[in-house]
Short mmCIF file of C-alpha atoms and ligand atoms in Angstrom, two decimals:
data_model
loop_
_atom_site.label_atom_id
_atom_site.label_comp_id
_atom_site.label_asym_id
_atom_site.label_seq_id
_atom_site.Cartn_x
_atom_site.Cartn_y
_atom_site.Cartn_z
CA UNK A 17 333.21 244.09 312.52
CA UNK A 18 329.70 242.76 313.13
CA UNK A 19 328.81 241.61 316.65
CA UNK A 20 325.75 239.58 317.62
CA UNK A 21 324.89 239.97 321.30
CA UNK A 22 322.53 238.25 323.73
CA UNK A 23 321.30 239.32 327.17
CA UNK A 24 319.05 237.21 329.44
CA UNK A 25 320.29 237.96 332.97
CA UNK A 26 316.92 239.02 334.38
CA UNK A 27 313.51 239.55 332.78
CA UNK A 28 314.40 240.82 329.32
CA UNK A 29 315.23 238.51 326.42
CA UNK A 30 317.38 240.70 324.23
CA UNK A 31 319.54 240.46 321.15
CA UNK A 32 321.36 243.13 319.16
CA UNK A 33 323.62 243.47 316.16
CA UNK A 34 326.32 246.10 316.23
CA UNK A 35 328.73 247.35 313.63
CA UNK A 36 331.89 248.43 315.38
CA UNK A 37 335.17 249.92 314.23
CA UNK A 38 337.63 252.67 315.10
CA UNK A 39 334.83 255.20 314.70
CA UNK A 40 332.79 253.58 317.44
CA UNK A 41 329.70 251.46 317.77
CA UNK A 42 326.61 251.64 315.64
CA UNK A 43 323.61 249.52 316.55
CA UNK A 44 322.00 248.08 313.46
CA UNK A 45 319.36 245.97 315.15
CA UNK A 46 318.15 245.89 318.74
CA UNK A 47 315.35 243.65 320.00
CA UNK A 48 314.14 243.51 323.60
CA UNK A 49 311.32 241.19 324.60
CA UNK A 50 310.19 242.18 328.07
CA UNK A 51 308.54 239.84 330.56
CA UNK A 52 307.24 242.65 332.75
CA UNK A 53 303.59 241.65 332.35
CA UNK A 54 304.30 238.09 333.40
CA UNK A 55 306.25 239.02 336.53
CA UNK A 56 304.13 241.98 337.61
CA UNK A 57 301.49 239.54 338.88
CA UNK A 58 304.05 238.38 341.44
CA UNK A 59 305.44 241.83 342.28
CA UNK A 60 308.95 240.88 341.14
CA UNK A 61 310.92 238.54 338.91
CA UNK A 62 310.38 234.79 339.45
CA UNK A 63 313.62 233.10 338.25
CA UNK A 64 312.15 229.86 336.88
CA UNK A 65 309.33 231.66 335.11
CA UNK A 66 311.90 234.02 333.61
CA UNK A 67 313.96 231.06 332.35
CA UNK A 68 310.90 229.45 330.76
CA UNK A 69 310.08 232.69 328.94
CA UNK A 70 313.68 233.18 327.82
CA UNK A 71 313.69 229.65 326.44
CA UNK A 72 310.50 230.33 324.52
CA UNK A 73 311.68 233.69 323.18
CA UNK A 74 315.42 233.48 322.66
CA UNK A 75 315.50 232.01 319.14
CA UNK A 76 312.61 234.16 317.82
CA UNK A 77 314.30 237.25 319.29
CA UNK A 78 317.66 236.44 317.65
CA UNK A 79 315.91 235.59 314.38
CA UNK A 80 314.03 238.87 314.42
CA UNK A 81 317.21 240.76 315.24
CA UNK A 82 319.13 239.21 312.34
CA UNK A 83 316.14 239.36 310.00
CA UNK A 84 315.57 243.07 310.56
CA UNK A 85 319.19 243.84 309.74
CA UNK A 86 319.21 241.30 306.91
CA UNK A 87 322.38 239.79 308.31
CA UNK A 88 323.10 236.08 308.11
CA UNK A 89 325.61 234.08 310.18
CA UNK A 90 328.31 234.44 307.52
CA UNK A 91 328.54 238.18 308.20
CA UNK A 92 328.90 237.84 311.97
CA UNK A 93 332.45 238.20 313.33
CA UNK A 94 331.83 237.83 317.04
CA UNK A 95 329.14 236.62 319.46
CA UNK A 96 328.77 238.26 322.88
CA UNK A 97 326.64 237.17 325.80
CA UNK A 98 325.99 238.26 329.38
CA UNK A 99 327.51 235.49 331.52
CA UNK A 100 326.76 237.06 334.90
CA UNK A 101 325.82 238.32 337.39
CA UNK A 102 322.11 237.61 337.43
CA UNK A 103 319.57 234.85 337.88
CA UNK A 104 321.25 231.57 337.01
CA UNK A 105 318.25 229.90 335.31
CA UNK A 106 317.84 233.02 333.18
CA UNK A 107 321.54 233.52 332.40
CA UNK A 108 321.93 229.88 331.34
CA UNK A 109 319.42 230.24 328.52
CA UNK A 110 321.48 233.09 327.03
CA UNK A 111 324.87 231.48 327.51
CA UNK A 112 323.86 228.05 326.23
CA UNK A 113 322.27 229.61 323.16
CA UNK A 114 325.39 231.73 322.54
CA UNK A 115 327.66 228.70 323.02
CA UNK A 116 325.62 226.64 320.57
CA UNK A 117 325.73 229.38 317.93
CA UNK A 118 329.46 229.88 318.51
CA UNK A 119 330.06 226.16 317.99
CA UNK A 120 327.79 225.80 314.98
CA UNK A 121 328.94 228.94 313.20
CA UNK A 122 332.59 228.67 314.34
CA UNK A 123 332.58 232.21 315.72
CA UNK A 124 334.54 233.60 318.66
CA UNK A 125 332.45 234.09 321.81
CA UNK A 126 332.95 236.70 324.55
CA UNK A 127 331.25 236.65 327.96
CA UNK A 128 330.35 240.10 329.30
CA UNK A 129 329.67 241.19 332.88
CA UNK A 130 326.19 242.73 332.99
CA UNK A 131 327.38 245.90 334.77
CA UNK A 132 330.24 246.31 332.31
CA UNK A 133 327.54 246.31 329.63
CA UNK A 134 325.68 249.10 331.45
CA UNK A 135 328.88 251.16 331.59
CA UNK A 136 329.67 250.72 327.88
CA UNK A 137 326.06 251.63 326.97
CA UNK A 138 327.39 255.15 327.38
CA UNK A 139 329.61 254.74 324.34
CA UNK A 140 327.04 253.63 321.77
CA UNK A 141 326.57 255.77 318.68
CA UNK A 142 328.20 258.80 320.24
CA UNK A 143 329.41 260.35 317.04
CA UNK A 144 326.05 259.98 315.40
CA UNK A 145 324.31 261.51 318.40
CA UNK A 146 326.81 264.32 318.57
CA UNK A 147 326.64 265.05 314.85
CA UNK A 148 322.88 265.24 314.90
CA UNK A 149 323.27 267.36 317.98
CA UNK A 150 320.55 265.37 319.69
CA UNK A 151 322.85 264.43 322.48
CA UNK A 152 321.51 266.52 325.29
CA UNK A 153 322.78 263.60 327.30
CA UNK A 154 326.38 264.58 327.30
CA UNK A 155 326.95 267.71 329.30
CA UNK A 156 329.74 269.33 327.33
CA UNK A 157 332.81 270.72 328.94
CA UNK A 158 332.19 274.39 329.52
CA UNK A 159 335.25 275.63 327.73
CA UNK A 160 335.08 273.20 324.81
CA UNK A 161 332.15 272.31 322.61
CA UNK A 162 330.28 269.04 322.52
CA UNK A 163 331.90 268.48 319.10
CA UNK A 164 335.15 267.78 320.89
CA UNK A 165 333.91 264.60 322.47
CA UNK A 166 334.14 261.56 320.25
CA UNK A 167 333.34 258.06 321.20
CA UNK A 168 336.83 256.73 320.82
CA UNK A 169 337.99 259.27 323.36
CA UNK A 170 337.64 257.58 326.68
CA UNK A 171 338.74 260.07 329.24
CA UNK A 172 340.03 258.01 332.16
CA UNK A 173 339.73 257.82 335.07
CA UNK A 174 335.97 257.44 334.82
CA UNK A 175 333.80 257.47 337.88
CA UNK A 176 330.69 255.34 337.30
CA UNK A 177 327.53 255.51 339.36
CA UNK A 178 325.84 252.19 338.70
CA UNK A 179 322.22 252.06 339.76
CA UNK A 180 320.01 249.16 338.78
CA UNK A 181 317.63 246.63 340.28
CA UNK A 182 320.53 244.45 341.39
CA UNK A 183 323.40 246.92 341.86
CA UNK A 184 324.22 250.24 343.46
CA UNK A 185 327.92 250.90 343.19
CA UNK A 186 330.44 253.62 342.66
CA UNK A 187 333.13 252.20 340.41
CA UNK A 188 336.39 253.89 339.48
CA UNK A 189 337.48 252.80 336.00
CA UNK A 190 341.17 253.63 335.67
CA UNK A 191 341.46 252.23 332.17
CA UNK A 192 339.44 249.80 330.07
CA UNK A 193 338.40 246.92 332.37
CA UNK A 194 340.53 248.18 335.26
CA UNK A 195 337.85 248.51 337.92
CA UNK A 196 337.91 249.49 341.56
CA UNK A 197 334.67 249.37 343.52
CA UNK A 198 334.93 252.37 345.83
CA UNK A 199 331.43 252.25 347.28
CA UNK A 200 328.33 250.08 347.24
CA UNK A 201 325.02 249.48 348.91
CA UNK A 202 325.06 247.66 352.22
CA UNK A 203 321.52 246.34 351.68
CA UNK A 204 319.00 247.10 348.90
CA UNK A 205 319.95 248.41 345.47
CA UNK A 206 318.44 251.76 344.44
CA UNK A 207 316.19 250.15 341.81
CA UNK A 208 315.12 247.54 344.33
CA UNK A 209 314.09 250.37 346.69
CA UNK A 210 311.98 251.91 343.91
CA UNK A 211 310.39 248.51 343.26
CA UNK A 212 309.66 247.86 346.96
CA UNK A 213 308.20 251.31 347.59
CA UNK A 214 306.08 250.90 344.49
CA UNK A 215 304.71 247.67 345.93
CA UNK A 216 303.94 249.42 349.24
CA UNK A 217 302.03 252.10 347.32
CA UNK A 218 300.29 249.49 345.08
CA UNK A 219 301.84 251.00 341.97
CA UNK A 220 302.98 247.73 340.39
CA UNK A 221 306.23 246.36 338.95
CA UNK A 222 308.72 247.67 337.88
CA UNK A 223 308.52 250.45 340.41
CA UNK A 224 310.99 252.97 338.98
CA UNK A 225 308.93 254.24 336.05
CA UNK A 226 305.72 254.26 338.15
CA UNK A 227 307.21 256.17 341.09
CA UNK A 228 308.93 258.56 338.75
CA UNK A 229 305.65 259.28 336.93
CA UNK A 230 303.79 259.91 340.19
CA UNK A 231 306.66 262.04 341.49
CA UNK A 232 306.46 264.21 338.36
CA UNK A 233 302.74 264.73 338.96
CA UNK A 234 303.35 266.13 342.44
CA UNK A 235 302.22 269.72 342.87
CA UNK A 236 303.74 271.45 345.86
CA UNK A 237 300.62 273.47 346.69
CA UNK A 238 298.87 270.17 347.40
CA UNK A 239 301.46 269.23 350.02
CA UNK A 240 299.88 267.55 353.02
CA UNK A 241 300.38 270.04 355.83
CA UNK A 242 299.29 267.66 358.59
CA UNK A 243 301.53 264.72 357.75
CA UNK A 244 304.73 266.65 356.99
CA UNK A 245 306.00 263.95 354.68
CA UNK A 246 309.77 263.86 354.51
CA UNK A 247 312.12 260.92 354.48
CA UNK A 248 315.68 260.45 355.74
CA UNK A 249 318.76 260.59 353.47
CA UNK A 250 320.43 257.39 354.69
CA UNK A 251 324.23 257.55 354.94
CA UNK A 252 324.32 260.75 352.90
CA UNK A 253 326.89 262.31 355.20
CA UNK A 254 328.77 259.18 356.23
CA UNK A 255 332.52 259.27 355.69
CA UNK A 256 332.58 256.37 353.26
CA UNK A 257 331.10 256.00 349.79
CA UNK A 258 328.58 253.31 350.68
CA UNK A 259 324.80 253.42 350.45
CA UNK A 260 321.83 252.01 352.33
CA UNK A 261 318.25 252.08 351.09
CA UNK A 262 316.38 249.55 353.17
CA UNK A 263 315.72 251.98 356.06
CA UNK A 264 314.27 254.48 353.62
CA UNK A 265 311.86 251.85 352.33
CA UNK A 266 310.90 251.09 355.96
CA UNK A 267 310.17 254.80 356.58
CA UNK A 268 307.76 254.75 353.65
CA UNK A 269 306.20 251.54 354.95
CA UNK A 270 305.59 253.02 358.44
CA UNK A 271 304.07 256.17 357.02
CA UNK A 272 301.73 254.18 354.78
CA UNK A 273 300.75 251.76 357.56
CA UNK A 274 299.75 254.69 359.75
CA UNK A 275 297.74 256.27 356.95
CA UNK A 276 296.37 253.33 355.01
CA UNK A 277 293.18 255.12 354.06
CA UNK A 278 295.28 257.66 352.13
CA UNK A 279 296.44 254.99 349.66
CA UNK A 280 293.45 255.96 347.52
CA UNK A 281 294.41 259.63 347.65
CA UNK A 282 296.27 260.64 344.49
CA UNK A 283 297.88 263.65 346.14
CA UNK A 284 299.25 261.44 348.92
CA UNK A 285 300.72 258.93 346.41
CA UNK A 286 302.23 261.75 344.39
CA UNK A 287 303.79 263.36 347.46
CA UNK A 288 305.21 260.14 348.88
CA UNK A 289 306.65 259.25 345.45
CA UNK A 290 308.12 262.71 345.09
CA UNK A 291 309.71 262.78 348.56
CA UNK A 292 311.03 259.23 348.24
CA UNK A 293 312.56 259.93 344.82
CA UNK A 294 314.12 263.16 346.13
CA UNK A 295 315.68 261.26 348.98
CA UNK A 296 317.23 258.59 346.71
CA UNK A 297 318.43 261.18 344.19
CA UNK A 298 319.96 263.40 346.91
CA UNK A 299 321.95 260.51 348.34
CA UNK A 300 323.13 259.29 344.94
CA UNK A 301 324.20 262.77 343.84
CA UNK A 302 325.97 263.67 347.09
CA UNK A 303 327.89 260.41 347.22
CA UNK A 304 328.96 260.77 343.59
CA UNK A 305 330.23 264.29 344.29
CA UNK A 306 332.10 263.03 347.33
CA UNK A 307 333.73 260.30 345.24
CA UNK A 308 334.61 262.84 342.54
CA UNK A 309 336.30 265.06 345.12
CA UNK A 310 338.37 262.16 346.35
CA UNK A 311 339.34 260.58 343.02
CA UNK A 312 339.34 263.53 340.56
CA UNK A 313 337.84 261.67 337.58
CA UNK A 314 337.90 263.14 334.08
CA UNK A 315 334.55 261.57 333.24
CA UNK A 316 331.50 260.78 335.34
CA UNK A 317 329.22 258.11 333.96
CA UNK A 318 325.68 257.21 335.00
CA UNK A 319 324.61 253.63 334.26
CA UNK A 320 321.98 250.97 334.99
CA UNK A 321 318.17 250.90 334.91
CA UNK A 322 317.72 253.74 337.42
CA UNK A 323 319.71 256.00 335.06
CA UNK A 324 316.41 256.22 333.15
CA UNK A 325 315.15 258.40 336.01
CA UNK A 326 314.86 261.92 334.65
CA UNK A 327 315.26 263.63 338.02
CA UNK A 328 318.51 261.74 338.69
CA UNK A 329 319.81 262.49 335.17
CA UNK A 330 319.07 266.17 335.66
CA UNK A 331 320.20 266.63 339.27
CA UNK A 332 323.48 264.80 338.75
CA UNK A 333 324.14 266.77 335.56
CA UNK A 334 323.52 270.09 337.28
CA UNK A 335 325.64 269.20 340.29
CA UNK A 336 328.57 268.14 338.09
CA UNK A 337 328.30 271.29 335.98
CA UNK A 338 328.33 273.35 339.14
CA UNK A 339 331.06 271.59 341.14
CA UNK A 340 333.21 269.98 338.44
CA UNK A 341 332.77 272.04 335.28
CA UNK A 342 335.74 270.39 333.58
CA UNK A 343 334.48 266.88 334.04
CA UNK A 344 332.55 265.24 331.19
CA UNK A 345 329.20 263.82 332.23
CA UNK A 346 327.96 260.87 330.23
CA UNK A 347 324.67 259.10 330.48
CA UNK A 348 323.10 256.51 328.25
CA UNK A 349 320.30 257.13 325.83
CA UNK A 350 317.12 256.24 327.74
CA UNK A 351 316.55 253.09 325.67
CA UNK A 352 320.01 251.83 326.68
CA UNK A 353 319.49 252.62 330.38
CA UNK A 354 317.38 249.59 331.12
CA UNK A 355 318.48 246.08 330.21
CA UNK A 356 319.26 245.54 326.54
CA UNK A 357 321.72 243.62 324.40
CA UNK A 358 323.19 246.59 322.53
CA UNK A 359 325.23 247.46 325.62
CA UNK A 360 326.63 243.90 325.68
CA UNK A 361 327.81 244.27 322.08
CA UNK A 362 329.43 247.63 322.94
CA UNK A 363 331.41 246.17 325.84
CA UNK A 364 332.35 243.13 323.76
CA UNK A 365 333.84 245.32 321.04
CA UNK A 366 336.26 246.93 323.48
CA UNK A 367 337.04 243.58 325.13
CA UNK A 368 337.86 242.25 321.66
CA UNK A 369 339.81 245.29 320.62
CA UNK A 370 342.09 245.28 323.65
CA UNK A 371 342.50 241.52 323.94
CA UNK A 372 345.93 240.09 323.15
CA UNK A 373 344.75 236.53 322.78
CA UNK A 374 341.82 236.67 320.41
CA UNK A 375 342.12 232.98 319.52
CA UNK A 376 341.00 232.01 323.02
CA UNK A 377 337.54 233.31 322.23
CA UNK A 378 337.14 230.54 319.64
CA UNK A 379 337.13 227.93 322.42
CA UNK A 380 334.57 229.71 324.56
CA UNK A 381 331.75 227.51 323.25
CA UNK A 382 333.15 225.01 325.75
CA UNK A 383 335.10 227.21 328.21
CA UNK A 384 332.79 230.11 329.04
CA UNK A 385 331.43 229.99 332.59
CA UNK A 386 328.05 231.30 333.71
CA UNK A 387 328.21 232.85 337.19
CA UNK A 388 325.40 234.29 339.30
CA UNK A 389 327.92 236.35 341.28
CA UNK A 390 330.41 237.18 338.55
CA UNK A 391 332.80 239.95 339.67
CA UNK A 392 333.80 242.99 337.64
CA UNK A 393 337.36 242.25 336.66
CA UNK A 394 340.06 242.65 334.02
O1 KG4 B 12 319.37 247.61 334.74
P1 KG4 B 12 317.97 247.16 334.90
O2 KG4 B 12 317.06 247.24 333.70
O3 KG4 B 12 317.95 245.68 335.42
C1 KG4 B 12 318.89 245.25 336.39
O4 KG4 B 12 320.05 245.05 335.99
O5 KG4 B 12 318.48 245.20 337.54
O6 KG4 B 12 317.34 247.99 336.09
C2 KG4 B 12 316.03 247.75 336.48
C3 KG4 B 12 315.71 248.68 337.63
C4 KG4 B 12 314.36 248.38 338.27
O7 KG4 B 12 314.53 248.30 339.66
C5 KG4 B 12 313.52 249.57 337.86
O8 KG4 B 12 312.51 249.90 338.81
C6 KG4 B 12 314.56 250.66 337.74
O9 KG4 B 12 315.66 250.04 337.17
N1 KG4 B 12 314.10 251.76 336.89
C7 KG4 B 12 313.92 253.02 337.34
C8 KG4 B 12 313.40 253.75 336.25
N2 KG4 B 12 313.28 252.92 335.17
C9 KG4 B 12 313.72 251.70 335.59
N3 KG4 B 12 314.13 253.56 338.54
C10 KG4 B 12 313.83 254.87 338.70
N4 KG4 B 12 313.31 255.63 337.72
C11 KG4 B 12 313.08 255.13 336.48
N5 KG4 B 12 312.57 255.90 335.53
ZN1 ZN B 13 320.75 245.82 334.30
#
C-alpha cells in the first residue's frame, strides 16, 4: 500500500510517501523543510512563527513529495499525520491539511503520536539496509548474523530510550502499541539540555549538533588543569528509572559565569561540550542498562532527535553488546533520528495493519483530534 504522511509538530514541515507491505516499509519520497534558521534568531522555537511557516510550506512540501515520486492522489491508500504531542499552532496546520486531503480524496486518515513515529523510525527499510550490509546501525546478535534480523520480526518486549527536544523516556513496548512508561525526566528533556547548554556557550540552535561537534573536537592533552571541569551525573544511581537534566545545565551555567572570559577560548568550549555530553550519555546509558536488567527486553531501541548523537549511539551499543549480548540493538538511520514524516508513515502502516476497524479511519477527516499533550496509548 502507498501511505502519504505529514509531520508538523515542531519546526520541521515534512511529508513522505512510503510503500509498505509484508516485507516492510520502503520510503519512496521524503521531504523535510526545516525552520532552523528562522528560530535560531530567538534561541528556540516560537510556536506562532512555526505555524506561519508550516502554513506557507505545507502544500509545496506535499506537492514536492508527490511530484518526486510521480504519485498522484489516485495511488494513495492511506494518509497519516502527527496529531500530537507538540505545539498546537504547528500541529493544527498538519492535521487540518491531512483532514482536508482525506475528505477531498476520500482516503482513510490515521493520527500518529509523534514519539510512536520516532520508535517506528527504527523499522524503515531494514531489509534493504541489511541486504546492502550498510546497516552498521543494528548491532547483530553475537551468535546469529545480521542476516537473521528482518523488519517484520519485531522482537518484543522492546525497551525504548526516547530522547528528543520534548521527551526523555524509557518506554517498555510489550507488543505493538502496548506501551508502559517506566521512566521519564522530572524536568528538562535531554535534547532541551543540549539546546540550553548550547545557548549558554553561544553555540546557537539547535544545540545537539553544535555541542556534539565541539565535543568531538576536544583533545584531552588540552584539558584545563586549573578548572578541573567535570559535571555531575544527575540521578544516575537513583533507584528509579527517572532522569533529571536541569541541574546539569545549571552546573554548566555556574562554571561559565565564573569564567566568562573563557567563552572565546576554543579549548574551553570543546572541553565543556565534551564533559557535558559525557555526563548526559553516561546517565542515559546507565539508566537504560538498569531498565534492561529489570525488564529483560529482547530488543533495545534508541529513538528521537538525540539519537543522532554519535557518542550516545556508540556508547549504548557497546554497553549492550557487553552486558546483554543476546539483545538486539536498533537505532534509526541518522536522517530518521530527527523529525521527519517517514517515521509517521512507518508507524501508520503498523497501526493500519493491526487495526480491526479499518473503516473508522474513513471518518477521521471529521473525528481526528489534535492534542498538545497526546498520550502514548493503544
Ligand atoms: O526529535 P527531534 O528532532 O524533535 C523533537 O521531537 O523534539 O529532536 C530535536 C532535539 C533537539 O533538542 C536537538 O538539539 C537534539 O534533538 N539533537 C541532538 C543531536 N541532533 C539533534 N542532540 C545531541 N546530539 C545530536 N547530534
Ligand atoms: Zn521528535
